[in-house]
Amino acid sequence: RDVDSLERTSHQVAGAAGGYGYPTITVAARDLENRIRANGQMGEVLAATEKLSDLCTRARSSFADQ
């Protein structure tokens, strides 16, 4: 529940994902960052966090398969 760290990390993930060619992850990370900045409901923040986590997990597993 360290929202400040989550906001900072989502910002960093958005930039890194864009640099590595993962636009879907960039969009999800920006969405999470924006929800936190807008003082979104915790349920919305958690849902956005889960979505980002799922996308990162899928990207990592597809990379490992290569």
PDB file of N, CA and C in Angstrom:
ATOM      1  N   ARG A   1       0.815  -1.211   0.000  1.00  0.00           N
ATOM      2  CA  ARG A   1       0.000   0.000   0.000  1.00  0.00           C
ATOM      3  C   ARG A   1       0.848   1.260   0.000  1.00  0.00           C
ATOM      4  N   ASP A   2       2.077   1.138  -0.486  1.00  0.00           N
ATOM      5  CA  ASP A   2       2.954   2.292  -0.625  1.00  0.00           C
ATOM      6  C   ASP A   2       2.659   2.937  -1.979  1.00  0.00           C
ATOM      7  N   VAL A   3       1.659   3.793  -1.986  1.00  0.00           N
ATOM      8  CA  VAL A   3       1.160   4.371  -3.230  1.00  0.00           C
ATOM      9  C   VAL A   3       2.205   5.258  -3.898  1.00  0.00           C
ATOM     10  N   ASP A   4       3.026   5.943  -3.125  1.00  0.00           N
ATOM     11  CA  ASP A   4       4.059   6.793  -3.719  1.00  0.00           C
ATOM     12  C   ASP A   4       5.061   5.957  -4.511  1.00  0.00           C
ATOM     13  N   SER A   5       5.484   4.848  -3.944  1.00  0.00           N
ATOM     14  CA  SER A   5       6.415   3.957  -4.659  1.00  0.00           C
ATOM     15  C   SER A   5       5.755   3.340  -5.878  1.00  0.00           C
ATOM     16  N   LEU A   6       4.488   2.993  -5.754  1.00  0.00           N
ATOM     17  CA  LEU A   6       3.759   2.408  -6.879  1.00  0.00           C
ATOM     18  C   LEU A   6       3.636   3.415  -8.020  1.00  0.00           C
ATOM     19  N   GLU A   7       3.369   4.662  -7.674  1.00  0.00           N
ATOM     20  CA  GLU A   7       3.281   5.699  -8.706  1.00  0.00           C
ATOM     21  C   GLU A   7       4.623   5.881  -9.408  1.00  0.00           C
ATOM     22  N   ARG A   8       5.684   5.964  -8.643  1.00  0.00           N
ATOM     23  CA  ARG A   8       7.030   6.140  -9.193  1.00  0.00           C
ATOM     24  C   ARG A   8       7.420   4.939 -10.076  1.00  0.00           C
ATOM     25  N   THR A   9       7.133   3.753  -9.594  1.00  0.00           N
ATOM     26  CA  THR A   9       7.475   2.541 -10.347  1.00  0.00           C
ATOM     27  C   THR A   9       6.667   2.444 -11.636  1.00  0.00           C
ATOM     28  N   SER A  10       5.385   2.768 -11.573  1.00  0.00           N
ATOM     29  CA  SER A  10       4.567   2.699 -12.787  1.00  0.00           C
ATOM     30  C   SER A  10       5.063   3.708 -13.821  1.00  0.00           C
ATOM     31  N   HIS A  11       5.528   4.870 -13.371  1.00  0.00           N
ATOM     32  CA  HIS A  11       6.101   5.861 -14.284  1.00  0.00           C
ATOM     33  C   HIS A  11       7.364   5.299 -14.953  1.00  0.00           C
ATOM     34  N   GLN A  12       8.210   4.662 -14.180  1.00  0.00           N
ATOM     35  CA  GLN A  12       9.444   4.075 -14.714  1.00  0.00           C
ATOM     36  C   GLN A  12       9.148   2.923 -15.671  1.00  0.00           C
ATOM     37  N   VAL A  13       8.180   2.098 -15.327  1.00  0.00           N
ATOM     38  CA  VAL A  13       7.802   0.973 -16.195  1.00  0.00           C
ATOM     39  C   VAL A  13       7.260   1.498 -17.522  1.00  0.00           C
ATOM     40  N   ALA A  14       6.463   2.551 -17.468  1.00  0.00           N
ATOM     41  CA  ALA A  14       5.911   3.124 -18.700  1.00  0.00           C
ATOM     42  C   ALA A  14       7.034   3.562 -19.636  1.00  0.00           C
ATOM     43  N   GLY A  15       8.027   4.233 -19.096  1.00  0.00           N
ATOM     44  CA  GLY A  15       9.142   4.680 -19.922  1.00  0.00           C
ATOM     45  C   GLY A  15       9.967   3.532 -20.469  1.00  0.00           C
ATOM     46  N   ALA A  16      10.272   2.575 -19.629  1.00  0.00           N
ATOM     47  CA  ALA A  16      11.070   1.430 -20.054  1.00  0.00           C
ATOM     48  C   ALA A  16      10.329   0.594 -21.093  1.00  0.00           C
ATOM     49  N   ALA A  17       9.046   0.378 -20.861  1.00  0.00           N
ATOM     50  CA  ALA A  17       8.271  -0.430 -21.806  1.00  0.00           C
ATOM     51  C   ALA A  17       8.221   0.232 -23.173  1.00  0.00           C
ATOM     52  N   GLY A  18       8.084   1.548 -23.180  1.00  0.00           N
ATOM     53  CA  GLY A  18       8.083   2.263 -24.451  1.00  0.00           C
ATOM     54  C   GLY A  18       9.412   2.107 -25.166  1.00  0.00           C
ATOM     55  N   GLY A  19      10.488   2.169 -24.415  1.00  0.00           N
ATOM     56  CA  GLY A  19      11.820   2.028 -24.995  1.00  0.00           C
ATOM     57  C   GLY A  19      12.090   0.649 -25.547  1.00  0.00           C
ATOM     58  N   TYR A  20      11.458  -0.353 -24.972  1.00  0.00           N
ATOM     59  CA  TYR A  20      11.668  -1.735 -25.412  1.00  0.00           C
ATOM     60  C   TYR A  20      10.587  -2.225 -26.377  1.00  0.00           C
ATOM     61  N   GLY A  21       9.675  -1.337 -26.760  1.00  0.00           N
ATOM     62  CA  GLY A  21       8.684  -1.705 -27.763  1.00  0.00           C
ATOM     63  C   GLY A  21       7.467  -2.446 -27.242  1.00  0.00           C
ATOM     64  N   TYR A  22       7.035  -2.110 -26.029  1.00  0.00           N
ATOM     65  CA  TYR A  22       5.835  -2.715 -25.453  1.00  0.00           C
ATOM     66  C   TYR A  22       4.792  -1.631 -25.199  1.00  0.00           C
ATOM     67  N   PRO A  23       4.145  -1.149 -26.259  1.00  0.00           N
ATOM     68  CA  PRO A  23       3.203  -0.044 -26.087  1.00  0.00           C
ATOM     69  C   PRO A  23       2.001  -0.377 -25.201  1.00  0.00           C
ATOM     70  N   THR A  24       1.573  -1.617 -25.197  1.00  0.00           N
ATOM     71  CA  THR A  24       0.435  -1.999 -24.357  1.00  0.00           C
ATOM     72  C   THR A  24       0.792  -1.866 -22.878  1.00  0.00           C
ATOM     73  N   ILE A  25       2.005  -2.229 -22.539  1.00  0.00           N
ATOM     74  CA  ILE A  25       2.464  -2.095 -21.157  1.00  0.00           C
ATOM     75  C   ILE A  25       2.601  -0.614 -20.809  1.00  0.00           C
ATOM     76  N   THR A  26       3.098   0.188 -21.752  1.00  0.00           N
ATOM     77  CA  THR A  26       3.214   1.628 -21.521  1.00  0.00           C
ATOM     78  C   THR A  26       1.853   2.235 -21.201  1.00  0.00           C
ATOM     79  N   VAL A  27       0.850   1.887 -21.973  1.00  0.00           N
ATOM     80  CA  VAL A  27      -0.504   2.420 -21.757  1.00  0.00           C
ATOM     81  C   VAL A  27      -1.036   1.993 -20.389  1.00  0.00           C
ATOM     82  N   ALA A  28      -0.853   0.733 -20.037  1.00  0.00           N
ATOM     83  CA  ALA A  28      -1.337   0.234 -18.746  1.00  0.00           C
ATOM     84  C   ALA A  28      -0.615   0.902 -17.583  1.00  0.00           C
ATOM     85  N   ALA A  29       0.685   1.113 -17.729  1.00  0.00           N
ATOM     86  CA  ALA A  29       1.454   1.766 -16.670  1.00  0.00           C
ATOM     87  C   ALA A  29       1.044   3.225 -16.519  1.00  0.00           C
ATOM     88  N   ARG A  30       0.826   3.915 -17.624  1.00  0.00           N
ATOM     89  CA  ARG A  30       0.360   5.309 -17.561  1.00  0.00           C
ATOM     90  C   ARG A  30      -1.033   5.391 -16.939  1.00  0.00           C
ATOM     91  N   ASP A  31      -1.880   4.427 -17.273  1.00  0.00           N
ATOM     92  CA  ASP A  31      -3.222   4.393 -16.678  1.00  0.00           C
ATOM     93  C   ASP A  31      -3.127   4.257 -15.158  1.00  0.00           C
ATOM     94  N   LEU A  32      -2.290   3.349 -14.701  1.00  0.00           N
ATOM     95  CA  LEU A  32      -2.097   3.171 -13.264  1.00  0.00           C
ATOM     96  C   LEU A  32      -1.560   4.455 -12.631  1.00  0.00           C
ATOM     97  N   GLU A  33      -0.558   5.029 -13.239  1.00  0.00           N
ATOM     98  CA  GLU A  33       0.042   6.263 -12.726  1.00  0.00           C
ATOM     99  C   GLU A  33      -1.019   7.373 -12.633  1.00  0.00           C
ATOM    100  N   ASN A  34      -1.820   7.513 -13.671  1.00  0.00           N
ATOM    101  CA  ASN A  34      -2.855   8.554 -13.679  1.00  0.00           C
ATOM    102  C   ASN A  34      -3.938   8.311 -12.635  1.00  0.00           C
ATOM    103  N   ARG A  35      -4.308   7.062 -12.433  1.00  0.00           N
ATOM    104  CA  ARG A  35      -5.313   6.747 -11.411  1.00  0.00           C
ATOM    105  C   ARG A  35      -4.797   7.099 -10.018  1.00  0.00           C
ATOM    106  N   ILE A  36      -3.530   6.827  -9.778  1.00  0.00           N
ATOM    107  CA  ILE A  36      -2.939   7.160  -8.480  1.00  0.00           C
ATOM    108  C   ILE A  36      -2.908   8.674  -8.304  1.00  0.00           C
ATOM    109  N   ARG A  37      -2.457   9.391  -9.317  1.00  0.00           N
ATOM    110  CA  ARG A  37      -2.366  10.855  -9.241  1.00  0.00           C
ATOM    111  C   ARG A  37      -3.727  11.505  -9.037  1.00  0.00           C
ATOM    112  N   ALA A  38      -4.770  10.878  -9.565  1.00  0.00           N
ATOM    113  CA  ALA A  38      -6.126  11.413  -9.428  1.00  0.00           C
ATOM    114  C   ALA A  38      -6.789  10.969  -8.130  1.00  0.00           C
ATOM    115  N   ASN A  39      -5.984  10.359  -7.252  1.00  0.00           N
ATOM    116  CA  ASN A  39      -6.525   9.823  -5.992  1.00  0.00           C
ATOM    117  C   ASN A  39      -7.690   8.886  -6.247  1.00  0.00           C
ATOM    118  N   GLY A  40      -7.480   7.969  -7.192  1.00  0.00           N
ATOM    119  CA  GLY A  40      -8.512   7.012  -7.550  1.00  0.00           C
ATOM    120  C   GLY A  40      -8.870   6.087  -6.398  1.00  0.00           C
ATOM    121  N   GLN A  41     -10.022   5.494  -6.506  1.00  0.00           N
ATOM    122  CA  GLN A  41     -10.474   4.527  -5.515  1.00  0.00           C
ATOM    123  C   GLN A  41      -9.490   3.367  -5.484  1.00  0.00           C
ATOM    124  N   MET A  42      -9.262   2.830  -4.287  1.00  0.00           N
ATOM    125  CA  MET A  42      -8.279   1.759  -4.133  1.00  0.00           C
ATOM    126  C   MET A  42      -8.613   0.564  -5.022  1.00  0.00           C
ATOM    127  N   GLY A  43      -9.889   0.268  -5.205  1.00  0.00           N
ATOM    128  CA  GLY A  43     -10.273  -0.839  -6.082  1.00  0.00           C
ATOM    129  C   GLY A  43      -9.820  -0.620  -7.512  1.00  0.00           C
ATOM    130  N   GLU A  44      -9.934   0.619  -8.001  1.00  0.00           N
ATOM    131  CA  GLU A  44      -9.486   0.947  -9.357  1.00  0.00           C
ATOM    132  C   GLU A  44      -7.970   0.837  -9.474  1.00  0.00           C
ATOM    133  N   VAL A  45      -7.281   1.317  -8.444  1.00  0.00           N
ATOM    134  CA  VAL A  45      -5.816   1.246  -8.440  1.00  0.00           C
ATOM    135  C   VAL A  45      -5.360  -0.212  -8.422  1.00  0.00           C
ATOM    136  N   LEU A  46      -5.994  -1.017  -7.600  1.00  0.00           N
ATOM    137  CA  LEU A  46      -5.624  -2.435  -7.536  1.00  0.00           C
ATOM    138  C   LEU A  46      -5.897  -3.143  -8.859  1.00  0.00           C
ATOM    139  N   ALA A  47      -7.032  -2.837  -9.485  1.00  0.00           N
ATOM    140  CA  ALA A  47      -7.354  -3.454 -10.772  1.00  0.00           C
ATOM    141  C   ALA A  47      -6.332  -3.056 -11.834  1.00  0.00           C
ATOM    142  N   ALA A  48      -5.936  -1.781 -11.849  1.00  0.00           N
ATOM    143  CA  ALA A  48      -4.934  -1.317 -12.813  1.00  0.00           C
ATOM    144  C   ALA A  48      -3.579  -1.956 -12.524  1.00  0.00           C
ATOM    145  N   THR A  49      -3.263  -2.153 -11.250  1.00  0.00           N
ATOM    146  CA  THR A  49      -2.010  -2.806 -10.869  1.00  0.00           C
ATOM    147  C   THR A  49      -2.001  -4.254 -11.344  1.00  0.00           C
ATOM    148  N   GLU A  50      -3.102  -4.954 -11.147  1.00  0.00           N
ATOM    149  CA  GLU A  50      -3.201  -6.348 -11.586  1.00  0.00           C
ATOM    150  C   GLU A  50      -3.080  -6.460 -13.103  1.00  0.00           C
ATOM    151  N   LYS A  51      -3.715  -5.532 -13.817  1.00  0.00           N
ATOM    152  CA  LYS A  51      -3.634  -5.554 -15.281  1.00  0.00           C
ATOM    153  C   LYS A  51      -2.196  -5.367 -15.735  1.00  0.00           C
ATOM    154  N   LEU A  52      -1.512  -4.387 -15.151  1.00  0.00           N
ATOM    155  CA  LEU A  52      -0.111  -4.137 -15.514  1.00  0.00           C
ATOM    156  C   LEU A  52       0.754  -5.347 -15.175  1.00  0.00           C
ATOM    157  N   SER A  53       0.550  -5.918 -14.024  1.00  0.00           N
ATOM    158  CA  SER A  53       1.316  -7.090 -13.607  1.00  0.00           C
ATOM    159  C   SER A  53       1.107  -8.250 -14.580  1.00  0.00           C
ATOM    160  N   ASP A  54      -0.136  -8.455 -14.979  1.00  0.00           N
ATOM    161  CA  ASP A  54      -0.440  -9.538 -15.920  1.00  0.00           C
ATOM    162  C   ASP A  54       0.257  -9.312 -17.264  1.00  0.00           C
ATOM    163  N   LEU A  55       0.205  -8.083 -17.763  1.00  0.00           N
ATOM    164  CA  LEU A  55       0.865  -7.786 -19.033  1.00  0.00           C
ATOM    165  C   LEU A  55       2.377  -8.011 -18.944  1.00  0.00           C
ATOM    166  N   CYS A  56       2.976  -7.593 -17.839  1.00  0.00           N
ATOM    167  CA  CYS A  56       4.417  -7.788 -17.657  1.00  0.00           C
ATOM    168  C   CYS A  56       4.770  -9.269 -17.564  1.00  0.00           C
ATOM    169  N   THR A  57       3.949 -10.022 -16.870  1.00  0.00           N
ATOM    170  CA  THR A  57       4.181 -11.461 -16.751  1.00  0.00           C
ATOM    171  C   THR A  57       4.089 -12.144 -18.107  1.00  0.00           C
ATOM    172  N   ARG A  58       3.084 -11.765 -18.891  1.00  0.00           N
ATOM    173  CA  ARG A  58       2.938 -12.364 -20.225  1.00  0.00           C
ATOM    174  C   ARG A  58       4.098 -11.983 -21.130  1.00  0.00           C
ATOM    175  N   ALA A  59       4.538 -10.737 -21.050  1.00  0.00           N
ATOM    176  CA  ALA A  59       5.683 -10.311 -21.873  1.00  0.00           C
ATOM    177  C   ALA A  59       6.939 -11.070 -21.484  1.00  0.00           C
ATOM    178  N   ARG A  60       7.128 -11.226 -20.180  1.00  0.00           N
ATOM    179  CA  ARG A  60       8.319 -11.947 -19.713  1.00  0.00           C
ATOM    180  C   ARG A  60       8.281 -13.408 -20.156  1.00  0.00           C
ATOM    181  N   SER A  61       7.130 -14.048 -20.055  1.00  0.00           N
ATOM    182  CA  SER A  61       7.045 -15.454 -20.442  1.00  0.00           C
ATOM    183  C   SER A  61       7.196 -15.633 -21.940  1.00  0.00           C
ATOM    184  N   SER A  62       6.698 -14.689 -22.739  1.00  0.00           N
ATOM    185  CA  SER A  62       6.873 -14.808 -24.196  1.00  0.00           C
ATOM    186  C   SER A  62       8.325 -14.588 -24.573  1.00  0.00           C
ATOM    187  N   PHE A  63       9.032 -13.735 -23.824  1.00  0.00           N
ATOM    188  CA  PHE A  63      10.444 -13.502 -24.072  1.00  0.00           C
ATOM    189  C   PHE A  63      11.250 -14.753 -23.703  1.00  0.00           C
ATOM    190  N   ALA A  64      10.877 -15.407 -22.607  1.00  0.00           N
ATOM    191  CA  ALA A  64      11.591 -16.606 -22.143  1.00  0.00           C
ATOM    192  C   ALA A  64      11.401 -17.769 -23.127  1.00  0.00           C
ATOM    193  N   ASP A  65      10.272 -17.773 -23.843  1.00  0.00           N
ATOM    194  CA  ASP A  65       9.995 -18.855 -24.789  1.00  0.00           C
ATOM    195  C   ASP A  65      10.860 -18.764 -26.043  1.00  0.00           C
ATOM    196  N   GLN A  66      11.469 -17.624 -26.272  1.00  0.00           N
ATOM    197  CA  GLN A  66      12.229 -17.428 -27.520  1.00  0.00           C
ATOM    198  C   GLN A  66      13.602 -18.025 -27.423  1.00  0.00           C
TER     199      GLN A  66
END
